[in-house]
Amino acid sequence: MHYRIEAADLHAHLYGVTLTIAQPAANQRVSLPVWIAGSYMVREFAKQITGISARQGQRAVAVHQLDKATWAVDCKADTPLTLNYQVHAHDDSVRTAWLTAQRGFFNGTSLCLQAEGLADVPHQLELVAASFNAREKMRAPWQVATGLTPIKVDRQGFGTYEAANYDELVDCPVEMGAFWSGSFKASGIQHRFVVAGATPAFDGERLLRDSQKICETAIRFWHGNSGRGSKRSATPHKSYVFMLNAVADGYGGLEHRNSTALICNRADLPRLSDDTAKDAKQSDGYTTLLGLISHEYFHTWNVKGLRPAEFARYDYTQENYTQLLWFFEGFTSYYDDLLLRRAGLIDDAQYLKLLNKTINQVLQTPGREVHSVAQSSFEAWTKYYRQDANSPNLTVSYYTKGALVALCLDLSLRLHGVKNHSVSLDDVMRALWMRCCTGKGRDKGLGPMTEADVLAVLKELTGRSWAPEFKAWVHGTRELPLEKLLSSHGVHVHHDPAQLAQRLGLRVAQEHAVQIKTVLSGSAAHKAGFAPGDEWLGVEVAGHASAQTATAWRIKKLDDLLLFAGTAKKVRALISRDHQLHHLTLALPDAKANSTWRLSLDNSKLVQQWLGL
C-alpha cells in the first residue's frame, strides 16, 4: 500500500492523494474511517473526498460508491491498482485535516482510504516536497514532523515513511510548514517539539525545559528510574513528537501512539523575559497548556498501551462502545495536573486550585444525579460529543467525574494500607501495565484491559474487594465521599456562597444582554419557567420602603438583578422568547442555598505524602 500526498491546490485547501495497491482483490473495496480514535464521535470524513478515479496500468476502471464511506472498484486481482482523489482540508482542529499556504496538517483517517483485506500489510506514505514548497514562493521552506518511521526523506522531512499496518499509519499525524522546532531527551528517549503559529515573543527553551520535566516524571511514574530498555518494563515508544498549533482562540489535544497533536491560544505560550509572578493571566494560561501536554503524554500508556478490551482492534466504520472512558480519560485527567506538581512545575496551592475547579464543575452539573460515569462513557458518542443546552441535566463528564473517582480511589487506598505498607493508585496503574501490556501479561492471555482487571489488581494489592466502591462511584449516581477523604489527607473544604448564576440555576451569555444558554434541573430558574434561548430583558419588583409602587427595570447583566431586587424574595422577570414577551415569577434563592467548594491546605505533611513529593 503506497499513498502519495501532495498539495493539489493550496488556496482551495485540497490535498491530492494517489493510492497504489500492489496486489488488489478482484472488485477491491476501499473505505474511509467515519471516526478517529480518541475522539468519540462519528464525523463522516468521507464527505470531503472529491474526484475519485482508478486505473490498472493504462486502463481506467470504474469506481462505484456503495455507502457514505465505501467504494468498490471494478478491477482485476493481483494487478497493481491506482486510485486518485482529492480531499478538502479546512478544519483547523487536531482531529481532521488542514491545508493553506501557511501550514499543512492531517490525520490519516481523513486522507488515507483503507483497502479491505489489506489492513495488516505494510503501508507507505510519500510526501511530495515540490508541491508544498515550489508553488508558493515561501519565505522559508516547509518542514515535516511525524511519528512515522522514515524510509527515504530529505533534510526537511519530505519523502517516504513506512507503517507496519493501517492502524499505525492513521495513528501518526503529519505536521507541515515553516514551524519552530526543538528537541530534548527524557530518560534517554528523543522528544521533538514543533510549534506552528508562535509569535516572536515565544520562549521555546522554556517550553522544552518544562516539557522535559513532564516527560521524565511520567516515565518515572510508569517505569521507575530505569527508563527505556528496563528489563522490568520498557517504555512503549522509542521517540516522541509534540505537534502544537498556536491560534488566536483554541484548546485541545489528541493522543497518538508516539506523538500528539495539540492546539492552544497563542497568548498562552511562554514568553521571553516573562515574569509570570506579575502576570497571573499568562501564568494560568501556560499552566493550562502544561496540563494539556501532561494529559496527552500520559495517554501514551493509558489508552494507547492500556486500552479498553473493546478497542483491541478499532472498527473505523462505526461507533466503538466501551464503559471504561471514566478510567482512560478520567484517570488521565487526575494524573495530568498531579504530575505537574510532582515535576515541580506548580506548587501545592496551584494544584489545589486546579482540583477545586474540577470538583465545582462536577458539583454544578445536575446530570451527575441521573447518569453514572460508566453510562457517560458508553454514551459519549451521542451525549458528551454532541452536547446541547440540556446536556448538563442529562449527563456528567467522564473526564471530570472520572478524575474525581480516581481521586477518591487514590485517597481511599492511601488510608487503607496493607500491613503498614502504603498502597496508592500509582501502584494500581503500574500493576495494570504489567498485567495487561507486558510479555508476562500477554503470555497469560489477559490482553487489553477490562473493569475486571482493575478490580482484580485492587484485590491483589489490598486483600479485599473494591466492588462496592465501583458500584457506588462508577455505576451509581450517589455523591462521592470527597470532603471526608480530602480532610483525611490534610485539605480543608470551605463552602462559599455560589455565584448568582449558579444560585439561580442558569448558564448565560452577557455580551450586550442576558441570553439564557442552559437552565439547570430543579433550580429556581427551572421552576420559574426559563428556557434556553430566552433573552432576559428586565425585572419588575413589588413596592418597598423606598418605592411604594411596583418598579420595572431593564437589565443588561445578571448582577443587575441584585441591584434592582433589593430585599425582595420574588420578582417578575420579563423575557423575550421567539419575539414574544412573557412574564415569569422568579423566587430568589437565599445566598446560602447553594455553595461552591474552596480547598485550602490544612496539613502540609499529609498533603505532600499524597502528592508524592
XYZ file of C-alpha atoms in Angstrom:
613
model
C 0.000 0.000 0.000
C 1.549 3.296 -1.084
C -0.008 6.765 -0.546
C 1.423 9.760 -2.378
C 0.308 13.047 -0.785
C 0.709 16.431 -2.465
C -0.817 19.888 -2.367
C -3.302 19.873 -5.234
C -4.414 23.468 -4.550
C -3.249 25.417 -1.501
C -5.843 28.157 -1.938
C -8.694 25.683 -2.399
C -7.339 23.675 0.564
C -7.107 20.475 -1.484
C -4.770 17.568 -0.886
C -4.136 15.286 -3.840
C -3.850 11.616 -2.920
C -2.609 8.782 -5.109
C -3.098 5.326 -3.612
C -1.346 2.375 -5.214
C -2.415 -1.116 -4.153
C 0.197 -3.619 -5.338
C -1.992 -6.709 -5.063
C -5.669 -5.788 -5.000
C -8.506 -8.252 -4.806
C -10.948 -8.543 -7.669
C -13.552 -5.800 -7.232
C -11.449 -4.314 -4.448
C -13.332 -2.327 -1.808
C -11.913 0.753 -0.122
C -13.335 2.928 2.639
C -12.515 5.974 4.735
C -12.968 5.921 8.533
C -16.015 7.667 9.971
C -14.233 8.492 13.280
C -10.762 8.916 14.713
C -9.516 7.059 17.781
C -9.556 9.238 20.890
C -12.438 11.424 19.696
C -15.655 9.508 20.141
C -17.996 10.944 17.553
C -18.896 9.876 14.018
C -17.504 12.719 11.903
C -18.075 11.457 8.341
C -14.598 12.284 6.977
C -15.561 10.902 3.548
C -17.754 13.917 2.855
C -14.557 15.835 1.978
C -13.429 13.402 -0.770
C -13.902 14.517 -4.404
C -12.917 13.275 -7.848
C -12.131 9.653 -7.053
C -10.953 7.634 -10.087
C -8.994 4.417 -10.674
C -6.674 2.780 -13.229
C -4.893 -0.505 -13.770
C -1.943 0.274 -15.992
C -3.330 2.414 -18.816
C -6.874 1.111 -18.391
C -9.421 3.174 -16.500
C -11.644 1.122 -14.208
C -14.995 2.097 -12.787
C -15.485 3.124 -9.168
C -18.902 2.658 -7.539
C -19.887 4.224 -4.228
C -21.621 1.650 -2.002
C -22.419 3.780 1.030
C -21.378 7.051 2.666
C -17.735 5.968 3.054
C -17.180 2.833 0.942
C -16.346 2.327 -2.747
C -15.977 -0.766 -4.931
C -13.512 -0.765 -7.842
C -14.155 -2.908 -10.948
C -10.568 -4.163 -11.015
C -8.772 -7.432 -11.672
C -6.986 -9.291 -8.918
C -3.199 -9.074 -8.373
C -2.632 -6.308 -10.941
C -1.446 -3.026 -9.412
C -4.364 -0.654 -8.885
C -4.017 3.133 -8.654
C -6.687 5.398 -7.206
C -6.598 9.191 -7.421
C -8.736 11.560 -5.395
C -8.706 14.913 -3.655
C -9.596 15.817 -0.080
C -10.782 19.229 1.066
C -8.889 20.182 4.237
C -10.004 23.262 6.136
C -10.730 22.091 9.683
C -8.210 23.746 11.997
C -8.579 21.145 14.757
C -6.500 18.200 15.943
C -8.974 15.652 14.526
C -9.049 16.058 10.749
C -7.012 17.898 8.099
C -5.877 21.424 7.255
C -4.108 22.982 4.268
C -3.295 26.618 3.465
C -0.279 28.430 2.031
C 0.992 28.786 5.608
C 0.531 25.307 7.091
C -0.466 21.738 6.413
C -1.675 19.086 8.854
C -3.564 15.831 8.551
C -4.567 12.647 10.282
C -4.535 9.544 8.113
C -8.178 8.898 8.936
C -9.062 11.987 6.885
C -6.883 11.262 3.832
C -5.998 7.567 3.568
C -8.527 5.105 2.192
C -8.344 1.663 3.779
C -8.262 -1.315 1.418
C -10.492 -4.150 2.569
C -8.472 -7.252 3.449
C -5.147 -5.411 3.380
C -5.139 -3.568 6.710
C -2.210 -5.601 8.055
C 0.238 -5.273 5.154
C 2.980 -2.586 5.301
C 1.775 0.904 4.344
C 3.989 3.632 2.882
C 3.310 7.366 2.914
C 5.131 9.636 0.466
C 5.055 13.408 0.996
C 5.954 15.333 -2.144
C 8.081 18.348 -1.245
C 7.835 20.270 -4.525
C 4.076 20.663 -4.444
C 4.207 22.238 -0.989
C 7.274 24.463 -1.434
C 7.529 25.479 -5.090
C 4.041 26.695 -5.967
C 4.021 29.449 -3.391
C 7.293 31.340 -3.060
C 7.679 30.562 0.589
C 9.803 32.785 2.793
C 11.092 29.594 4.389
C 10.830 26.039 3.086
C 8.369 23.761 4.774
C 9.456 21.034 7.150
C 7.733 17.827 8.217
C 7.086 16.381 11.678
C 5.519 12.956 12.219
C 5.899 9.849 14.335
C 6.055 7.608 11.245
C 9.278 5.716 10.516
C 11.303 7.459 7.758
C 12.490 5.282 4.868
C 13.947 7.863 2.493
C 13.449 11.526 3.379
C 15.291 14.786 2.740
C 16.601 17.239 5.356
C 13.197 18.907 5.658
C 11.492 15.556 6.236
C 9.787 15.186 2.853
C 9.956 11.751 1.264
C 8.752 8.261 2.148
C 7.685 6.874 5.517
C 6.525 3.406 6.488
C 3.978 1.953 8.891
C 3.579 -1.700 9.819
C -0.154 -1.598 9.074
C -3.109 0.710 8.543
C -3.646 1.233 12.280
C -0.133 2.610 12.683
C -0.427 4.746 9.548
C -3.532 6.576 10.776
C -2.195 6.843 14.339
C 0.701 9.083 13.218
C -0.493 12.551 12.147
C 1.650 14.776 9.935
C 2.510 18.453 10.552
C 3.996 20.538 7.712
C 5.112 24.145 7.493
C 7.769 26.655 8.476
C 7.280 25.830 12.144
C 9.523 26.310 15.170
C 11.261 23.090 16.178
C 13.239 21.998 19.233
C 14.176 18.758 20.942
C 15.188 17.212 24.245
C 15.842 13.812 25.762
C 13.778 12.406 28.620
C 15.138 9.260 30.262
C 17.282 8.754 27.165
C 14.329 8.974 24.747
C 14.414 11.588 21.980
C 11.478 14.029 22.003
C 10.771 16.654 19.354
C 8.502 19.648 19.878
C 7.219 21.670 16.900
C 5.096 24.816 17.211
C 3.142 26.453 14.386
C 1.775 29.976 14.734
C 4.084 31.239 17.504
C 4.892 34.943 17.850
C 8.410 36.445 18.186
C 7.842 36.615 21.962
C 7.631 32.811 22.224
C 10.130 31.272 24.659
C 10.825 27.906 23.094
C 13.599 26.970 25.500
C 11.282 27.294 28.474
C 8.657 25.122 26.785
C 11.299 22.455 26.116
C 12.587 22.610 29.689
C 9.157 22.253 31.227
C 8.031 19.556 28.785
C 11.166 17.573 29.552
C 10.267 17.636 33.253
C 6.755 16.405 32.451
C 8.011 13.562 30.275
C 10.671 12.455 32.754
C 8.111 12.481 35.564
C 5.667 10.383 33.519
C 8.337 7.864 32.530
C 9.452 7.511 36.153
C 5.827 7.074 37.159
C 5.381 4.073 34.869
C 8.869 2.567 34.804
C 10.850 3.871 37.787
C 14.259 5.394 37.115
C 15.365 2.736 34.645
C 13.814 4.400 31.575
C 13.809 2.773 28.167
C 15.186 -0.713 27.928
C 14.394 -1.691 31.512
C 14.237 -5.438 31.958
C 11.203 -4.896 34.139
C 9.126 -2.894 31.686
C 10.353 -0.926 28.672
C 8.708 2.320 27.602
C 6.261 1.906 24.702
C 7.948 4.450 22.423
C 11.470 4.896 21.025
C 10.874 8.578 20.200
C 8.054 11.086 20.528
C 6.739 14.164 18.683
C 4.639 17.012 20.108
C 2.837 18.994 17.377
C 1.391 22.242 18.755
C -0.721 24.636 16.704
C -0.925 28.063 18.367
C -4.017 30.026 17.298
C -5.942 33.115 18.345
C -8.534 31.086 20.221
C -8.482 27.324 20.657
C -7.689 24.468 23.001
C -7.467 20.703 22.718
C -5.365 17.665 22.087
C -5.497 14.199 20.582
C -3.227 11.388 21.673
C -1.370 9.027 19.347
C 0.979 6.100 19.875
C 4.236 8.114 19.718
C 3.031 11.659 19.137
C 0.269 14.091 19.962
C -1.490 16.907 18.145
C -2.205 19.942 20.340
C -3.895 23.304 19.892
C -3.697 26.275 22.270
C -4.245 30.004 22.493
C -1.228 31.814 21.133
C -1.271 34.065 24.204
C -0.775 31.018 26.458
C 2.661 30.180 25.089
C 5.570 31.036 27.412
C 7.130 34.392 26.575
C 10.681 35.626 26.530
C 11.550 37.645 29.663
C 8.095 36.863 31.020
C 7.681 37.334 34.760
C 4.682 35.105 35.398
C 4.579 36.134 39.045
C 3.416 39.549 37.838
C 1.160 38.210 35.110
C -1.454 35.892 36.596
C -3.318 35.523 33.307
C -0.215 34.331 31.482
C 0.645 32.006 34.348
C -2.809 30.401 34.375
C -2.858 30.019 30.588
C 0.584 28.469 30.482
C -0.280 26.128 33.347
C -3.320 25.011 31.354
C -1.069 24.298 28.365
C 1.345 22.282 30.516
C -1.604 20.295 31.865
C -2.664 19.513 28.295
C 0.849 18.345 27.426
C 0.909 16.182 30.547
C -2.534 14.724 29.752
C -1.746 13.695 26.187
C 1.677 12.303 27.081
C 0.180 10.177 29.888
C -2.134 8.688 27.244
C 0.917 7.006 25.689
C 0.464 4.446 28.451
C -3.151 4.892 29.498
C -5.263 4.378 26.352
C -2.581 3.632 23.782
C -0.905 0.849 25.770
C -3.532 0.034 28.352
C -6.778 0.228 26.420
C -10.359 -0.980 26.729
C -10.761 -4.574 25.567
C -13.381 -3.244 23.126
C -10.598 -1.240 21.453
C -8.263 -4.181 20.922
C -8.844 -3.603 17.212
C -10.597 -0.456 16.042
C -13.588 -0.711 13.738
C -13.370 2.507 11.719
C -16.775 2.025 10.073
C -18.954 2.685 13.141
C -19.060 3.618 16.809
C -16.855 1.531 19.138
C -18.560 1.349 22.555
C -16.936 0.956 25.972
C -17.946 1.781 29.544
C -14.325 2.488 30.513
C -13.681 6.047 29.375
C -14.029 7.116 33.023
C -10.805 5.191 33.582
C -8.871 6.029 30.427
C -9.825 9.704 30.195
C -10.840 10.342 33.813
C -7.791 8.773 35.459
C -5.556 10.517 32.922
C -7.289 13.779 33.881
C -6.463 13.061 37.534
C -2.805 12.450 36.826
C -2.173 15.277 34.331
C -2.113 18.045 36.962
C -0.781 15.726 39.678
C 2.316 15.054 37.562
C 2.791 18.797 37.074
C 3.014 19.045 40.874
C 5.436 16.130 41.096
C 7.540 17.695 38.350
C 7.779 20.904 40.393
C 6.000 22.999 37.767
C 3.214 24.070 40.142
C 3.031 24.289 43.944
C 0.511 22.839 46.398
C -1.746 25.889 46.259
C -1.849 25.833 42.442
C -2.604 22.125 42.421
C -5.469 22.514 44.886
C -6.829 25.378 42.783
C -6.905 23.134 39.701
C -8.507 20.291 41.662
C -11.004 22.760 43.133
C -12.103 23.751 39.633
C -12.747 20.126 38.674
C -14.769 19.463 41.832
C -17.004 22.502 41.301
C -17.560 21.600 37.651
C -18.951 18.224 38.705
C -20.970 19.537 41.668
C -22.591 22.152 39.425
C -23.758 19.524 36.916
C -27.213 18.063 37.742
C -26.591 15.258 35.259
C -24.360 13.561 37.840
C -27.532 12.644 39.740
C -29.103 10.749 36.824
C -26.189 9.470 34.724
C -23.388 7.265 36.037
C -19.875 7.799 34.807
C -19.925 4.319 33.224
C -23.080 5.254 31.286
C -21.471 8.553 30.333
C -18.544 6.612 28.878
C -20.797 4.315 26.859
C -22.914 7.172 25.511
C -20.016 9.520 24.735
C -20.850 9.220 21.028
C -24.234 10.882 21.438
C -24.043 12.820 24.707
C -20.562 14.107 25.507
C -19.563 14.858 21.913
C -22.971 16.135 20.810
C -23.834 18.491 23.628
C -26.756 20.872 23.610
C -28.387 23.262 26.064
C -29.816 20.405 28.156
C -26.655 18.290 28.335
C -25.701 19.372 31.890
C -29.038 17.932 33.077
C -28.641 14.620 31.239
C -25.043 13.552 31.660
C -21.808 14.071 33.542
C -18.339 14.315 32.007
C -16.322 11.116 32.255
C -13.250 13.377 32.230
C -14.105 15.387 35.338
C -16.100 12.864 37.354
C -13.690 10.137 36.254
C -10.870 12.264 37.688
C -12.773 12.526 40.985
C -13.334 8.754 41.052
C -9.554 8.399 40.664
C -9.041 10.908 43.492
C -11.402 9.007 45.805
C -9.783 5.698 44.960
C -6.267 7.081 45.468
C -7.079 8.688 48.816
C -9.008 5.618 49.992
C -6.109 3.320 49.103
C -3.663 5.521 50.973
C -5.883 5.330 54.076
C -6.345 1.589 53.730
C -2.738 0.404 53.553
C -1.638 -3.217 53.920
C 0.406 -4.314 56.950
C 1.996 -0.901 57.406
C 2.694 -0.694 53.685
C 1.205 2.274 51.868
C -0.784 1.471 48.726
C -1.781 4.124 46.210
C -3.386 4.466 42.817
C 0.152 4.692 41.420
C 0.649 1.045 42.385
C -2.625 0.096 40.725
C -1.711 1.775 37.442
C 1.722 0.162 37.300
C 0.302 -3.253 38.197
C -2.268 -2.943 35.408
C 0.519 -2.067 32.966
C 2.470 -5.166 33.976
C -0.664 -7.340 33.874
C -2.036 -6.219 30.513
C 0.806 -4.716 28.476
C 3.994 -6.666 29.184
C 5.059 -10.019 27.813
C 4.227 -11.726 31.093
C 0.684 -10.440 30.960
C 0.198 -11.358 27.304
C 1.509 -14.869 27.975
C -1.431 -15.292 30.348
C -3.784 -14.208 27.596
C -5.013 -11.167 29.538
C -4.618 -8.733 26.666
C -6.294 -5.290 26.765
C -7.915 -4.126 29.962
C -11.376 -4.715 31.403
C -13.000 -3.437 34.584
C -12.460 -6.931 35.998
C -8.702 -6.392 35.615
C -8.897 -3.218 37.715
C -10.862 -4.967 40.442
C -8.503 -7.953 40.378
C -5.427 -5.751 40.793
C -7.084 -3.831 43.629
C -7.840 -7.076 45.438
C -4.284 -8.357 44.888
C -2.795 -5.175 46.334
C -5.150 -4.706 49.277
C -6.587 -8.118 50.080
C -10.219 -7.016 49.801
C -12.879 -6.427 47.167
C -13.484 -2.905 45.886
C -16.669 -3.887 44.056
C -18.910 -1.922 46.469
C -16.992 1.297 45.734
C -17.175 0.671 41.998
C -20.905 0.004 42.232
C -21.433 3.318 44.039
C -18.832 5.551 42.371
C -18.687 4.215 38.810
C -22.069 2.584 38.188
C -24.124 4.649 40.613
C -25.054 8.287 40.969
C -24.521 8.858 44.698
C -22.285 11.725 45.755
C -18.612 10.831 46.067
C -17.072 10.970 49.590
C -14.801 13.814 48.551
C -14.936 16.033 51.618
C -14.235 13.228 54.091
C -11.322 11.872 52.077
C -9.758 15.278 51.433
C -9.991 16.137 55.131
C -8.188 12.890 55.972
C -5.310 13.992 53.748
C -4.795 17.496 55.057
C -7.168 19.514 52.867
C -9.927 21.668 54.352
C -13.115 22.265 52.364
C -14.759 25.691 52.680
C -18.348 26.137 51.479
C -18.613 29.604 49.966
C -21.788 31.218 48.608
C -22.272 30.371 44.966
C -22.221 32.966 42.226
C -25.640 34.376 41.305
C -25.922 32.372 38.067
C -25.335 29.130 39.935
C -27.813 30.039 42.681
C -30.454 30.724 40.055
C -29.529 27.618 38.057
C -28.570 29.428 34.887
C -25.731 29.474 32.413
C -25.834 32.667 30.417
C -24.035 34.811 27.856
C -23.794 38.503 28.769
C -22.232 40.475 25.947
C -24.961 43.092 25.408
C -27.887 41.345 27.077
C -28.597 38.350 29.306
C -29.032 35.401 26.956
C -30.098 32.124 28.584
C -27.920 29.207 27.459
C -28.807 26.466 29.944
C -31.388 26.026 32.702
C -30.314 23.542 35.379
C -32.868 20.966 36.538
C -34.553 21.648 39.872
C -33.275 25.205 40.084
C -35.159 28.423 40.769
C -34.933 29.324 37.074
C -36.304 25.916 36.118
C -39.281 26.332 38.479
C -39.937 29.831 37.124
C -40.110 28.561 33.544
C -36.950 29.940 31.965
C -35.803 28.119 28.811
C -32.616 28.030 26.732
C -32.736 30.741 24.085
C -34.693 33.221 26.215
C -33.433 36.778 26.398
C -33.899 38.225 29.878
C -34.925 41.830 29.329
C -35.925 43.161 32.730
C -37.451 42.654 36.156
C -40.462 44.065 37.965
C -40.187 44.397 41.733
C -43.105 44.902 44.131
C -43.256 48.091 46.150
C -40.953 48.507 49.152
C -39.966 51.235 51.623
C -38.266 53.490 49.109
C -40.801 52.883 46.323
C -44.422 52.315 47.324
C -45.444 51.066 43.888
C -44.010 48.304 41.746
C -40.978 49.294 39.696
C -39.681 47.801 36.476
C -36.043 47.788 35.416
C -34.081 46.926 32.274
C -31.198 44.532 32.957
C -28.136 44.069 30.743
C -26.125 41.779 33.004
C -27.150 39.247 35.587
C -25.743 41.186 38.534
C -28.265 43.938 37.771
C -30.822 41.646 39.398
C -29.249 42.121 42.849
C -29.212 45.885 42.394
C -32.872 46.165 41.446
C -34.399 43.384 43.575
C -33.077 44.685 46.864
C -34.529 42.562 49.678
C -37.381 41.185 47.584
C -37.987 37.445 47.742
C -39.687 37.307 44.339
C -39.519 39.261 41.090
C -41.375 39.166 37.796
C -38.917 38.523 35.008
C -39.638 39.907 31.554
C -38.212 37.650 28.863
C -38.324 37.549 25.079
C -38.975 34.139 23.502
C -39.444 33.846 19.765
C -40.053 37.624 19.685
C -42.934 37.261 22.150
C -42.783 38.860 25.593
C -43.555 36.804 28.690
C -43.605 37.402 32.430
C -42.150 34.724 34.714
C -42.420 34.680 38.511
C -38.959 34.005 39.910
C -38.394 33.116 43.568
C -34.981 34.420 44.536
C -32.955 31.769 46.401
C -31.115 32.590 49.593
C -27.415 33.323 49.198
C -26.673 30.211 51.267
C -28.939 27.956 49.227
C -26.079 26.833 47.001
C -22.392 26.820 47.651
C -19.108 26.315 45.869
C -16.147 24.494 47.298
C -12.874 26.196 48.132
C -9.964 23.980 49.104
C -7.193 25.108 51.418
C -4.074 23.488 52.823
C -4.689 22.274 56.378
C -1.819 19.831 56.968
C 1.126 20.218 54.577
C 2.774 16.966 55.678
C -0.303 14.895 54.829
C -0.794 16.724 51.534
C 2.799 16.130 50.466
C 2.536 12.447 51.314
C -0.462 12.273 48.997
C 1.096 14.319 46.205
C 4.141 12.068 46.191
C 6.808 14.660 46.970
